[in-house]
C-alpha positions in Angstrom: 0.0 0.0 0.0 2.8 2.4 0.9 4.5 1.6 -2.4 1.3 2.5 -4.3 1.0 5.8 -2.5 4.6 6.6 -3.2 4.3 5.7 -6.9 1.1 7.8 -7.2 2.9 10.8 -5.6 5.9 10.4 -7.9 3.6 10.3 -11.0 1.7 13.3 -9.9 4.9 15.2 -9.2 6.3 14.2 -12.5 3.2 15.3 -14.4 3.0 18.7 -12.6 6.7 19.4 -13.1 6.5 18.4 -16.7 4.1 21.3 -17.3 1.0 19.2 -18.0 -1.9 21.6 -18.2 -4.8 21.4 -15.8 -7.9 19.8 -17.1 -10.3 21.8 -15.0 -10.5 25.2 -13.2 -10.4 23.3 -9.9 -7.2 21.5 -10.9 -5.7 24.8 -11.9 -6.6 26.3 -8.5 -4.9 23.3 -6.8 -1.8 23.8 -8.9 -1.7 27.6 -8.2 -2.7 27.6 -4.5 0.9 27.6 -3.2 2.9 28.5 -6.3 1.0 31.6 -7.4 0.2 33.1 -3.9 1.3 36.4 -2.4 0.3 37.1 1.2 -1.7 40.2 1.8 -2.7 40.5 -1.9 -6.1 38.8 -2.2 -7.2 41.0 -5.1 -4.1 40.4 -7.1 -4.2 36.6 -6.3 -7.8 36.4 -7.5 -7.3 38.5 -10.6 -4.2 36.5 -11.6 -6.2 33.3 -11.1 -9.1 34.7 -13.3 -6.4 35.7 -15.9 -5.0 32.1 -15.9 -8.4 30.6 -16.3 -9.1 32.9 -19.2 -5.7 32.0 -20.8 -6.1 28.3 -20.3 -9.8 27.7 -20.8 -11.2 31.0 -22.2 -13.7 30.8 -19.3 -13.3 33.9 -17.1 -16.9 34.8 -17.9 -18.0 31.9 -15.8 -16.3 33.3 -12.8 -17.3 36.1 -10.4 -14.8 38.4 -8.6 -16.3 38.9 -5.1 -15.0 41.5 -2.7 -16.3 42.3 0.8 -15.8 44.9 3.5 -17.3 45.6 6.9 -19.4 48.7 6.6 -20.5 48.5 10.3 -18.8 49.2 13.6 -18.1 45.6 14.7 -14.4 44.9 15.1 -13.7 48.5 14.1 -14.9 48.0 10.5 -12.4 45.1 9.9 -13.4 41.8 8.3 -13.2 39.2 10.9 -12.2 35.8 9.3 -11.6 32.5 11.0 -9.9 29.9 8.8 -7.2 31.9 7.2 -3.6 31.0 6.5 -1.1 31.9 9.3 1.5 34.6 8.7 4.0 31.9 7.6 1.3 30.2 5.4 2.1 26.6 6.3 -0.4 26.5 9.2 -3.8 28.0 10.1 -3.7 31.3 11.8 -3.8 30.9 15.6 -6.2 33.8 15.9 -8.7 35.1 13.5 -7.5 37.5 10.9 -8.8 41.0 10.7 -8.6 42.6 7.2 -9.6 45.9 5.7 -11.3 44.0 2.9 -11.1 40.6 1.2 -11.4 39.3 -2.4 -12.0 35.8 -3.8 -13.3 34.1 -6.9 -16.6 32.2 -7.2 -17.8 30.1 -10.1 -21.4 29.9 -11.6 -22.2 26.8 -9.4 -21.4 28.7 -6.2 -17.9 27.2 -5.5 -15.3 29.5 -4.0 -11.7 29.7 -4.9 -10.0 31.6 -2.1 -6.2 31.7 -1.9 -6.4 32.7 1.8 -8.9 30.0 3.0 -6.9 27.4 5.0 -3.5 25.9 4.3 -4.6 23.5 1.6 -6.5 24.3 -1.7 -10.1 23.9 -0.7 -12.8 24.5 -3.2 -16.1 24.6 -1.3 -19.6 25.9 -1.9 -20.3 29.5 -0.9 -22.7 28.5 1.8 -20.1 26.3 3.6 -17.4 28.9 2.9 -19.3 31.7 4.6 -20.0 29.6 7.7 -16.4 28.3 8.0 -14.6 31.5 7.1 -16.7 34.2 8.7 -19.8 33.2 10.6 -18.6 30.3 12.8 -16.6 31.8 15.8 -15.8 28.7 17.9 -13.4 30.5 20.2 -15.9 33.2 21.0 -18.4 30.7 22.4 -16.0 29.2 25.0 -16.9 30.1 28.6 -14.7 32.7 30.1 -13.0 33.4 26.8 -11.5 36.9 26.3 -8.7 38.5 24.4 -10.0 38.4 20.8 -12.3 40.5 18.8 -15.5 38.6 17.9 -17.6 40.3 15.3 -20.7 38.1 16.0 -22.9 36.4 13.6 -25.7 39.0 13.6 -23.3 41.9 12.9 -21.6 40.0 10.1 -24.9 39.1 8.4 -26.0 42.8 8.4 -22.7 44.7 8.1 -20.5 42.7 5.7 -21.1 44.1 2.3 -20.3 42.0 -0.8 -19.6 43.4 -4.3 -19.6 41.1 -7.2 -18.5 41.6 -10.8 -18.0 39.2 -13.7 -14.3 38.3 -13.8 -13.9 38.7 -17.5 -15.2 42.3 -17.3 -12.9 42.9 -14.3 -9.9 41.7 -16.4 -10.8 44.1 -19.2 -10.7 47.0 -16.7 -13.9 48.6 -18.1 -16.7 50.2 -16.2 -18.5 47.2 -14.8 -22.0 46.4 -13.7 -21.7 45.4 -10.0 -23.9 43.8 -7.5 -23.8 45.0 -3.9 -25.5 42.9 -1.2 -25.1 42.2 2.5 -24.1 38.7 3.7 -27.7 37.9 4.9 -28.9 38.1 1.3 -26.2 35.7 0.2 -27.0 33.3 3.0 -30.6 33.4 1.9 -29.8 33.0 -1.8 -26.2 32.8 -2.9 -27.2 33.3 -6.6 -27.8 36.9 -6.0 -24.0 37.3 -6.5 -24.4 36.1 -10.1 -26.7 38.8 -11.2 -23.6 40.9 -12.1 -22.7 38.3 -14.7 -24.9 39.7 -17.4 
């Protein structure tokens, strides 16, 4: 069994190092998650990924560039995220991250490609992503816990504003039709983010 695993690993490594192109957008994300990542540059990471998808598959129009910010007062207007990469990127952050804004890619089926979500390339549905990355605050529910900022589910649902634009339009740098909604609307119906893909 160990020999089979080792052989499979060698074959995968050989194929990837030989420059074999990805067959799907998800495979491309897996290939680029560590090799094409720059910490603190979520917009650029997302735009570069959309550009790679357009170059390889001519399919950027099937992607949505999603950005979010906290327009309320919770955590001083910072975005409070739970399952982010740590500062050295090889492990999860010990504490939640607080960002001024965040940007990620979503496809037409609602799957998220976020270079800052976890330490492994995870492509998950937006509904699960929102829960894991923002809404679930496990440390904040511990009895006697203090020392961290906790945005709180209610605040995040009503104060986190999402802007969505078709990735192909974003790559062209033209004036773009955008959709602006709060997280509650996305939790109720994630497809509202796709209405900018006209």
